[in-house]
Short mmCIF file of C-alpha atoms and ligand atoms in Angstrom, two decimals:
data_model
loop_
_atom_site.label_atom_id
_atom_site.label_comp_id
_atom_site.label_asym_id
_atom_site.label_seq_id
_atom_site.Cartn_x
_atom_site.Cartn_y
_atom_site.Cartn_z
CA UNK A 1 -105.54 -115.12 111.07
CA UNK A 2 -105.60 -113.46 107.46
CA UNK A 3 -104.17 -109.70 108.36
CA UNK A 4 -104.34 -107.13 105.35
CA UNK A 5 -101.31 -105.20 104.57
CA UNK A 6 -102.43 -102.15 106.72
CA UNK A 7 -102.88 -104.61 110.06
CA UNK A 8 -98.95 -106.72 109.01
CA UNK A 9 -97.46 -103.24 108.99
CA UNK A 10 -99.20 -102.45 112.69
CA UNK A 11 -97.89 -105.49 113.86
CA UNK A 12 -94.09 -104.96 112.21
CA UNK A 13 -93.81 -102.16 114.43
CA UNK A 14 -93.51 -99.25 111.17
CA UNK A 15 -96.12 -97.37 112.93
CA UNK A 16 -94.88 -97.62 116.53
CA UNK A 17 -93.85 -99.60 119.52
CA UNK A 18 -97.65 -98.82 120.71
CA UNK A 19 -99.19 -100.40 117.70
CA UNK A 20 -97.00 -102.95 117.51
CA UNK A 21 -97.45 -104.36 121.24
CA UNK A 22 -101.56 -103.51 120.46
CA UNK A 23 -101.69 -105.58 117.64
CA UNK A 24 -99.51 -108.78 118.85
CA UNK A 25 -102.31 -108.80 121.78
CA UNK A 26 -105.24 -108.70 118.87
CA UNK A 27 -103.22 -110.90 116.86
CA UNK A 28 -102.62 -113.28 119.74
CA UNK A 29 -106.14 -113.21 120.93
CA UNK A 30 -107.75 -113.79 117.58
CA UNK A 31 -105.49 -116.71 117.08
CA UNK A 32 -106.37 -118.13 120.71
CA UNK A 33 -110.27 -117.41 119.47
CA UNK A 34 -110.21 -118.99 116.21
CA UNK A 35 -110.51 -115.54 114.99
CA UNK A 36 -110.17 -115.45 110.70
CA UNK A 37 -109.86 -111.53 110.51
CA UNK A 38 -109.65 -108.55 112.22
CA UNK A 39 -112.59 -106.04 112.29
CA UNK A 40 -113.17 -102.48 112.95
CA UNK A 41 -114.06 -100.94 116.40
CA UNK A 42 -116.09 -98.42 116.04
CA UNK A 43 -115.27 -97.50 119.49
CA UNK A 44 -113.84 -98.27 122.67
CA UNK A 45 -114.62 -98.46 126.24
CA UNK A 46 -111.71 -99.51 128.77
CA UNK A 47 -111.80 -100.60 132.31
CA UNK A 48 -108.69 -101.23 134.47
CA UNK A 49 -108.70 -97.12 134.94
CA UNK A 50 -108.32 -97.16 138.96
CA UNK A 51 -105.07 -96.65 140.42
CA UNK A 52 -106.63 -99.02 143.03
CA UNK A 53 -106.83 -101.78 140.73
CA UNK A 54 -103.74 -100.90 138.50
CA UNK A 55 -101.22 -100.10 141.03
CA UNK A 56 -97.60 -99.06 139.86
CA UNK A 57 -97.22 -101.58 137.77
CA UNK A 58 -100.55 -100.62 135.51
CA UNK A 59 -98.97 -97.13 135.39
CA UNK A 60 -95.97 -98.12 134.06
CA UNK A 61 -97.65 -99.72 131.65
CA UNK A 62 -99.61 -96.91 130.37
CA UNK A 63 -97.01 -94.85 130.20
CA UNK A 64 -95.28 -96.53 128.12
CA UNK A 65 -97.87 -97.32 125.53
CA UNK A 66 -98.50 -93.07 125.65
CA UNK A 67 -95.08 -92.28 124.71
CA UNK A 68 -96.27 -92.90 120.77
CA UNK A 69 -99.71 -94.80 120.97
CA UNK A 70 -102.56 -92.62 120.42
CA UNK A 71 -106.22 -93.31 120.12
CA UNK A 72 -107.77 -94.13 116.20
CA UNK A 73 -111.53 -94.29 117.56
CA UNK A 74 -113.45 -92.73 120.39
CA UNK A 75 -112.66 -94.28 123.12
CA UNK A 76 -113.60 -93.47 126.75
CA UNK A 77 -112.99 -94.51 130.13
CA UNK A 78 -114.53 -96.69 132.75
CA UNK A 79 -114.39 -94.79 136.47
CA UNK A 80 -111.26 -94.68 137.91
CA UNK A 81 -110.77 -94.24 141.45
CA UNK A 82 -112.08 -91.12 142.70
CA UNK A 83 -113.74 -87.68 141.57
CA UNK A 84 -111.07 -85.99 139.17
CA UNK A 85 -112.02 -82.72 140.70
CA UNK A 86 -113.43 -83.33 143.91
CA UNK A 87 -111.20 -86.07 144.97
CA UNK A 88 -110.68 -84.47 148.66
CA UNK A 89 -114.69 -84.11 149.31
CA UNK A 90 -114.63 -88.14 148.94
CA UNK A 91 -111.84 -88.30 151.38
CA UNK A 92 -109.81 -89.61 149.29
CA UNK A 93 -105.78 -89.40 150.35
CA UNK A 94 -103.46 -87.23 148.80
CA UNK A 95 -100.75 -89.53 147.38
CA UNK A 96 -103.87 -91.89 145.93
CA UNK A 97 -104.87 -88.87 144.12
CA UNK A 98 -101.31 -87.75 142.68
CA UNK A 99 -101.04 -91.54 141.09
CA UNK A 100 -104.33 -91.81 139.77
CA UNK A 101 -103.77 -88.14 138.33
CA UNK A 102 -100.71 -89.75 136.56
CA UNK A 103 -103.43 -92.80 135.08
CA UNK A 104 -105.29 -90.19 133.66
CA UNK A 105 -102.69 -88.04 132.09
CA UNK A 106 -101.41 -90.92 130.23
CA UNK A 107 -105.36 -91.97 129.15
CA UNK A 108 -105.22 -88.03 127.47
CA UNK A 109 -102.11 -87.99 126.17
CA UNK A 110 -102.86 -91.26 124.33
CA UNK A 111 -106.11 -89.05 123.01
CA UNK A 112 -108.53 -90.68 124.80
CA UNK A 113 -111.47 -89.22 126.02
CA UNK A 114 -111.37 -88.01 129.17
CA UNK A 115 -114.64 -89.62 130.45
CA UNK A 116 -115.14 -91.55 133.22
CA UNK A 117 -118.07 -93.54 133.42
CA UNK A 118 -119.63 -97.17 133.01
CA UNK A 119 -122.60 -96.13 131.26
CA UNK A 120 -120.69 -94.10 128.42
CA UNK A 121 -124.11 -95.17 126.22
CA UNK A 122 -125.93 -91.99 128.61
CA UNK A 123 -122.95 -89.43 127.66
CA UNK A 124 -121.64 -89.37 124.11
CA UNK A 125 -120.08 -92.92 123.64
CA UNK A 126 -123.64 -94.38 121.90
CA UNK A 127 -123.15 -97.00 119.32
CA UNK A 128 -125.49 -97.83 116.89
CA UNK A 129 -127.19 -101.24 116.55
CA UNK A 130 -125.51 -103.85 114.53
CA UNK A 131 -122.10 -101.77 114.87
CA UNK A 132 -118.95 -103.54 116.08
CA UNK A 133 -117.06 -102.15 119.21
CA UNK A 134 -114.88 -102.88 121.64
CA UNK A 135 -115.72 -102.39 125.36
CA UNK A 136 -114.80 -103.56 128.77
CA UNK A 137 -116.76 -102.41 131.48
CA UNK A 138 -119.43 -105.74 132.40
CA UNK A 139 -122.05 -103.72 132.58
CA UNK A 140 -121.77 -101.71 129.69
CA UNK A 141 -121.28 -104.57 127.68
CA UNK A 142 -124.23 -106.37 128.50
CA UNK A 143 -126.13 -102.86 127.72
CA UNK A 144 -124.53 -101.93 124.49
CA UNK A 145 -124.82 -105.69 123.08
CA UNK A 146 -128.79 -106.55 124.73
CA UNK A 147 -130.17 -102.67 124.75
CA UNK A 148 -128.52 -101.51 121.78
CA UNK A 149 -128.08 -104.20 119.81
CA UNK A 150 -124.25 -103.36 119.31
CA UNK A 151 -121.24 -106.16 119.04
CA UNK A 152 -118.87 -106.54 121.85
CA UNK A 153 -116.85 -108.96 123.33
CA UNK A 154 -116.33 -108.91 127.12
CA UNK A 155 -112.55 -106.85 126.73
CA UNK A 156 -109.86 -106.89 129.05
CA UNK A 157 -108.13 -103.39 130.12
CA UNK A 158 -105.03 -104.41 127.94
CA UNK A 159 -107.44 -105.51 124.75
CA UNK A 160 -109.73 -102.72 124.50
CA UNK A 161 -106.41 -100.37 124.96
CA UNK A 162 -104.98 -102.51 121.81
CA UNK A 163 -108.27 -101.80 120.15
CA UNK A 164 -108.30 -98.24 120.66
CA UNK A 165 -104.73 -97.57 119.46
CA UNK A 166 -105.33 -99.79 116.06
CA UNK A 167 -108.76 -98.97 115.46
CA UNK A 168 -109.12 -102.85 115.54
CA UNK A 169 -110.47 -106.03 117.03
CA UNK A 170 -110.47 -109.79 116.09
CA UNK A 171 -113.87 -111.14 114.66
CA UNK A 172 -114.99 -113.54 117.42
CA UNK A 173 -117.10 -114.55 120.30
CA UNK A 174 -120.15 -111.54 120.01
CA UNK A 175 -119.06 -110.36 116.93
CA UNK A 176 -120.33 -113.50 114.90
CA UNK A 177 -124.43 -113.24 114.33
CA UNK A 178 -124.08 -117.25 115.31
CA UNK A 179 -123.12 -116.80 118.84
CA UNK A 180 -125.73 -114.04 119.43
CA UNK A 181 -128.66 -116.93 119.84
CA UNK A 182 -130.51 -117.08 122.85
CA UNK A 183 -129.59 -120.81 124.63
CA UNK A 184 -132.19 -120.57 127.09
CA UNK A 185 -135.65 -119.83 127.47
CA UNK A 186 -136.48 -117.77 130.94
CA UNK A 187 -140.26 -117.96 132.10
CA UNK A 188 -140.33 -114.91 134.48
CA UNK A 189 -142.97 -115.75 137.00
CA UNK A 190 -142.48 -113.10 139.24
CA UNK A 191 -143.22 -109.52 139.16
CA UNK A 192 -140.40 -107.69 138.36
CA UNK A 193 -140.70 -103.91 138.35
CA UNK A 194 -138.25 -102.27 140.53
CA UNK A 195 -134.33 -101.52 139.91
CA UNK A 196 -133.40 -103.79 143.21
CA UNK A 197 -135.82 -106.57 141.48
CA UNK A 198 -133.94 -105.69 138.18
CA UNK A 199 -130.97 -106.44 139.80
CA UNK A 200 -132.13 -109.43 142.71
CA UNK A 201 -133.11 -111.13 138.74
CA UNK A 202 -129.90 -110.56 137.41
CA UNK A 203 -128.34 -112.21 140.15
CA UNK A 204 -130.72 -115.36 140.15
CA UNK A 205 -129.99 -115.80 136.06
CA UNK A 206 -126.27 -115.21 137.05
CA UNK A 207 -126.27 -118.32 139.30
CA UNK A 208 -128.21 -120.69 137.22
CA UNK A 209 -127.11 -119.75 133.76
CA UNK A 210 -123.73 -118.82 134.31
CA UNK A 211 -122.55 -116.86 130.88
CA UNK A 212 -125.44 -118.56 128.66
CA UNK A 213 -127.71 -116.46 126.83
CA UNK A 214 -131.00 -115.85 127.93
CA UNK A 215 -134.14 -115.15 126.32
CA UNK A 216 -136.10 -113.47 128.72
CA UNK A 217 -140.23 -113.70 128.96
CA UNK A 218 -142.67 -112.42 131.59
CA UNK A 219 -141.82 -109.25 131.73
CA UNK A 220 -143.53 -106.55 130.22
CA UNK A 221 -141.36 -103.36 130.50
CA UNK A 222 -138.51 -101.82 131.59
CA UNK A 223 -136.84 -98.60 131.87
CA UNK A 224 -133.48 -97.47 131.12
CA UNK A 225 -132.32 -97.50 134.46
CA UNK A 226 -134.15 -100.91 135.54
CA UNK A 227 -131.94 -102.64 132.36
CA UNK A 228 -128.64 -100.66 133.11
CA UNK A 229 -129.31 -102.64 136.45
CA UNK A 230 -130.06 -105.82 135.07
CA UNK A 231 -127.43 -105.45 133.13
CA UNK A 232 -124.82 -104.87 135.40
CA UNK A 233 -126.18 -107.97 137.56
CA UNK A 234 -126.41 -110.35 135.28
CA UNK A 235 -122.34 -109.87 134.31
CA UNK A 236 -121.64 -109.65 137.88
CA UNK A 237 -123.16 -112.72 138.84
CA UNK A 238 -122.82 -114.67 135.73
CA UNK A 239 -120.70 -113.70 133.13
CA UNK A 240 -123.09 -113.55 130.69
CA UNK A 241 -122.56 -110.83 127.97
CA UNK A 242 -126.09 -110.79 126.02
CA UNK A 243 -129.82 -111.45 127.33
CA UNK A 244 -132.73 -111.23 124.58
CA UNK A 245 -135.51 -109.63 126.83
CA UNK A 246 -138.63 -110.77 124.66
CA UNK A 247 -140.53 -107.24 123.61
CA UNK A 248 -138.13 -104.98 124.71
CA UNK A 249 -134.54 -105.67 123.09
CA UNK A 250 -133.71 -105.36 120.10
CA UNK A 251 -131.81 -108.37 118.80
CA UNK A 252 -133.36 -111.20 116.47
CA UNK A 253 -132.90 -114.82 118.08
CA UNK A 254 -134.91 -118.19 117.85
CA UNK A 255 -136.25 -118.99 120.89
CA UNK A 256 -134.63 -122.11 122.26
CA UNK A 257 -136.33 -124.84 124.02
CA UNK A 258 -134.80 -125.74 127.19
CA UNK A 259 -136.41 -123.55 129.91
CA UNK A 260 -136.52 -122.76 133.08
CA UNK A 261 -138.66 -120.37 135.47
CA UNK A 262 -137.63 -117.96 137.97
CA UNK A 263 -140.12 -117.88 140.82
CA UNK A 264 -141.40 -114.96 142.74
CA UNK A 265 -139.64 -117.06 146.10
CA UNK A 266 -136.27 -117.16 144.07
CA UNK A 267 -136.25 -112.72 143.78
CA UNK A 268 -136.95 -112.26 147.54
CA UNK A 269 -134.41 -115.00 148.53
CA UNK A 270 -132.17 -112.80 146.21
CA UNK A 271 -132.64 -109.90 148.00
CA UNK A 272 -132.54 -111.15 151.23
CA UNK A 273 -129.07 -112.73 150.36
CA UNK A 274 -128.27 -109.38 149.43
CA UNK A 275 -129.28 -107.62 152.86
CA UNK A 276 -127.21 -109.09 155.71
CA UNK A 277 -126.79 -105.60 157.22
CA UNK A 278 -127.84 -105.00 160.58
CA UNK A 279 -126.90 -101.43 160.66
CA UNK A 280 -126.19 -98.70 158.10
CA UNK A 281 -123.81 -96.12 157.86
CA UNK A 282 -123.43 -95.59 154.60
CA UNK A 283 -125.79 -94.70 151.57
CA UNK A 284 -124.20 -95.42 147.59
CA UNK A 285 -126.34 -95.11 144.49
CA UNK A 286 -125.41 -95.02 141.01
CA UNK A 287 -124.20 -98.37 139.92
CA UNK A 288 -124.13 -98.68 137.18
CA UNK A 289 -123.85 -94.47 137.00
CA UNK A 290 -126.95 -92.74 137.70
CA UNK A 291 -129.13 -90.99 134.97
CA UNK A 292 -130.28 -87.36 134.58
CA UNK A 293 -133.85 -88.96 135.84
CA UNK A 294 -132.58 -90.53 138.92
CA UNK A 295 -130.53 -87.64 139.67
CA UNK A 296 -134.06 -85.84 139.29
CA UNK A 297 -135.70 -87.69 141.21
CA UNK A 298 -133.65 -87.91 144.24
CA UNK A 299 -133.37 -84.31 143.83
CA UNK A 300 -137.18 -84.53 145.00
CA UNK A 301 -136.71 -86.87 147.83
CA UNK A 302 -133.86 -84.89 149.33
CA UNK A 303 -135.13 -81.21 148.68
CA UNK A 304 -135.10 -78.77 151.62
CA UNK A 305 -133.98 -81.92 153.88
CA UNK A 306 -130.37 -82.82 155.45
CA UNK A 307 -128.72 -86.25 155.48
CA UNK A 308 -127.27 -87.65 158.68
CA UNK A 309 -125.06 -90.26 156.98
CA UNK A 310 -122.37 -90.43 153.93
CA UNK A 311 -124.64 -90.66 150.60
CA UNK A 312 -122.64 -90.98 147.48
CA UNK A 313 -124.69 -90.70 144.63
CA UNK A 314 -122.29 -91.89 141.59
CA UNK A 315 -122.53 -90.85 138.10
CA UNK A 316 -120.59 -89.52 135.21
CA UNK A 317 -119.54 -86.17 135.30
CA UNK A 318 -121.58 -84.93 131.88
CA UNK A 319 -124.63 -86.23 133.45
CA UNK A 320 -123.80 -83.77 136.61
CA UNK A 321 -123.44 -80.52 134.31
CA UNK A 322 -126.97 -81.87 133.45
CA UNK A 323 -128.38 -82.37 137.07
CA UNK A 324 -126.56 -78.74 137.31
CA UNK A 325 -128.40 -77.06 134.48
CA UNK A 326 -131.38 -78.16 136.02
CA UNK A 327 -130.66 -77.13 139.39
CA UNK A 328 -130.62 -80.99 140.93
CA UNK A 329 -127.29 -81.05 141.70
CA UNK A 330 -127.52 -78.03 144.28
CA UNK A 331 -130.64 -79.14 145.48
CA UNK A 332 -129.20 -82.68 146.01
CA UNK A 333 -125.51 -81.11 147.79
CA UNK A 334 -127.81 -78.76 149.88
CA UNK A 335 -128.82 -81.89 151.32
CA UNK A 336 -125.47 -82.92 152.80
CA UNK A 337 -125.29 -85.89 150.22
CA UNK A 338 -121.92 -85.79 147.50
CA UNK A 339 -122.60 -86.26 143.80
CA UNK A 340 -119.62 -88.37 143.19
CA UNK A 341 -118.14 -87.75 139.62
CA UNK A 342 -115.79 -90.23 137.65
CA UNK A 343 -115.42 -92.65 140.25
CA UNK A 344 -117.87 -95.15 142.46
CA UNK A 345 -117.61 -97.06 145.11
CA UNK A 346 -116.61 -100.14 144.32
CA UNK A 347 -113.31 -98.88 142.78
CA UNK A 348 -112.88 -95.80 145.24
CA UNK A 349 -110.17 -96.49 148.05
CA UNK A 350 -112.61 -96.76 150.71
CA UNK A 351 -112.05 -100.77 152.02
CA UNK A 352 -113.22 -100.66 155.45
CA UNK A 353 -114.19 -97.06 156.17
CA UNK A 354 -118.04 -98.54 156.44
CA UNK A 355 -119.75 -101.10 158.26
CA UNK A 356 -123.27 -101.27 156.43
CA UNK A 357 -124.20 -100.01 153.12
CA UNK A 358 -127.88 -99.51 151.69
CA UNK A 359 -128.04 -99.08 147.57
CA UNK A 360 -130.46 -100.11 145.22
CA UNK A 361 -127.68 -102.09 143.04
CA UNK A 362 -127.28 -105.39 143.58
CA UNK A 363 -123.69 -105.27 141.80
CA UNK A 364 -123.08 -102.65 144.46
CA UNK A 365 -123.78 -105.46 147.03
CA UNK A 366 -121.29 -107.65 145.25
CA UNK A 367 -118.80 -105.63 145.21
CA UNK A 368 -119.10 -103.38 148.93
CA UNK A 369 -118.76 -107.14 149.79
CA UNK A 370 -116.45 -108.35 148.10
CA UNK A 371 -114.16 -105.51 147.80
CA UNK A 372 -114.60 -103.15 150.61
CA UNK A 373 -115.68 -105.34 153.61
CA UNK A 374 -118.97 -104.05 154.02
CA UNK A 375 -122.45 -105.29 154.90
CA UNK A 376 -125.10 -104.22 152.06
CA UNK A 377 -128.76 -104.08 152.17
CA UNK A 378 -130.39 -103.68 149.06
CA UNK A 379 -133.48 -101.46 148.39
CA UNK A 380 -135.43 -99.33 146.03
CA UNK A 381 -134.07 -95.63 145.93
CA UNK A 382 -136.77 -93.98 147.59
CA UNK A 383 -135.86 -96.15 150.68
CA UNK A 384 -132.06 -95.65 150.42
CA UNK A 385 -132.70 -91.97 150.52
CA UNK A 386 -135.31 -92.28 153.55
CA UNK A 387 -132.00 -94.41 155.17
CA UNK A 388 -129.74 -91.20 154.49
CA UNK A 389 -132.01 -88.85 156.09
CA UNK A 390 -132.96 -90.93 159.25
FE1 LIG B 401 -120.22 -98.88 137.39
FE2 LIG B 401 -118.80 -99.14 139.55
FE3 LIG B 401 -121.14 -100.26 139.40
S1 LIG B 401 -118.05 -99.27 137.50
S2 LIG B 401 -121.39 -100.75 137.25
S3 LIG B 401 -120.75 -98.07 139.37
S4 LIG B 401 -119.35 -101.16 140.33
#
């Protein structure tokens, strides 16, 4: 890799231990990629926040890199693994909360944003299109290089912290316009128009494309929240870091010619794959994080009524002062159900504490299975919230 003076001087260690160790994992990464230069990041995103996930020796780590590493572009934070405020209405234990407290303090010190959410796009951390950044979260990812039309590869915790403490990242992978091309043509031939069906199609592309591109035909629109979930699906199920979604994204691409089609029979088996619950004692929405219009609207299905079960309802915490401007957030905790900030539940310390989970997510699903030990059923949110209140 060519380096300009400014990036052989990071790596020399004249501008710190932090920079140093950040830019011999660029440096390392970039030659492992076939990388020829390093770029800018016009900002960061970085997973890997959870104590959960990060345990003692993840602390350590951060730690260290805060005593002189400190942030050269925005850069915010994927949720970590409970509500920074609330932590105790979760149920989340005390000593959990003291070490993930630590996490965070080294994040700040290091002068990162103190926000905690996978859809950073809804709350201040918006790229532009065409702009280079560097972001972990799967989701997000998928979102800021399909929706936006941003450039991201799929980061690690440790490279998008290396990014954010140079300002840097290697030109590969997304970056270049010549592995943006779709590499295979989708024929949609089912009707796809819900946030579970969003997600149930995610999950069949996944499967049978692995971490190809798609370009994406047969569907007609979409909302913000119905991509976020494709999105999120997709990269769970696949890998894959960039869909063209003909009409509605952004991105230029030729159309390639080997196709398939994804049948109407191929979105229920999804779904059904995806609801092996037999009972349900627990309700979690907001994966990825809700918006300010979901929070409406199950502000609406909940008003003036109580829940019976646990309903998280997860979301970043700027999107909250939102719902509480509006009054939905009151009219939503009325209810009995917790507005869970910072956090969600698939990186929450909760393994085991349910037995069946409804959400409308299907990389909820994946991961209440995967991670916690739970049962899922997946269903559209008016149903999830008519499952809380029974
Ligand atoms: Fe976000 Fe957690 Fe889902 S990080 S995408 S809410 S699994």
């Amino acid at each position: 890799m060519e380096l300009t003076e400014e990036e052989r001087e990071m790596l020399s260690g004249k501008l710190g231990n932090a920079v140093k160790e950040s830019m011999e994992i660029l440096n390392a990464l970039g030659e492992i990629y076939g990388a020829k230069r390093m770029i800018d990041a016009a900002s960061v995103q970085i997973a890997g926040v959870s104590y959960h996930n990060l345990g003692d020796a993840g602390l350590e780590y951060l730690a260290e890199l805060a005593k002189d590493g400190r942030v050269k572009v925005l850069t915010t934070l994927n949720p970590a693994g409970m509500d920074l405020k609330e932590w105790e209405k979760l149920g989340i234990p005390a000593d959990f909360a003291e070490k993930q407290m630590k996490v965070i303090e080294a994040f700040r010190k290091m002068g990162v944003t103190v926000t905690c959410t996978c859809t950073p796009y809804l709350v201040g951390n918006l790229p532009r299109y065409g702009q280079d950044i560097a972001w972990s979260e799967s989701s997000a990812v998928c979102y800021a290089n399909s929706v936006i039309g941003a450039k991201t590869n799929r980061e690690g915790g440790p490279s998008s912290i290396a990014s954010a403490l140079t300002g840097k990242t290697p030109e590969y992978g997304m970056h270049l316009e010549e592995n943006r091309q779709a590499q295979v043509l989708v024929k949609v031939k089912a009707k796809i128009d819900s946030v579970p069906k969003f997600g149930a199609l995610g999950k069949v592309l996944g499967e049978r494309i692995k971490n190809r591109i798609p370009y994406i035909e047969g569907i007609d629109s979409a909302s913000l929240e119905q991509l976020k979930s494709l999105c999120a699906s997709i990269a769970t199920f696949g890998g894959t870091a960039l869909f063209h979604l003909k009409g509605i994204t952004p991105n230029k691409t030729k159309v390639p010619e080997e196709t398939i089609e994804v049948s109407e029979a191929e979105i229920q088996e999804a779904i059904e794959k995806l609801s092996d619950a037999s009972e349900i004692d627990f309700v979690g929405v907001g994966c990825p994080h809700a918006s300010l219009e979901e929070l409406r609207g199950i502000a609406e299905l909940l008003r003036g009524k109580k829940v019976s079960k646990d309903f998280w309802i997860c979301t970043a915490r700027k999107t909250k002062e939102l719902a509480d401007k509006k009054g939905y957030a009151k009219t939503i905790e009325e209810s009995g159900a917790k507005i869970a900030c910072d956090t969600c539940m698939a990186v929450a310390p909760i393994k085991d504490r349910y037995k069946g989970m409804v959400t409308d997510s299907a990389k909820a699903c994946y991961y209440a299975a995967g991670h916690n030990n739970f049962k899922t059923r997946i269903r559209p949110m008016e149903e999830c919230v008519r499952e809380a209140l029974k």
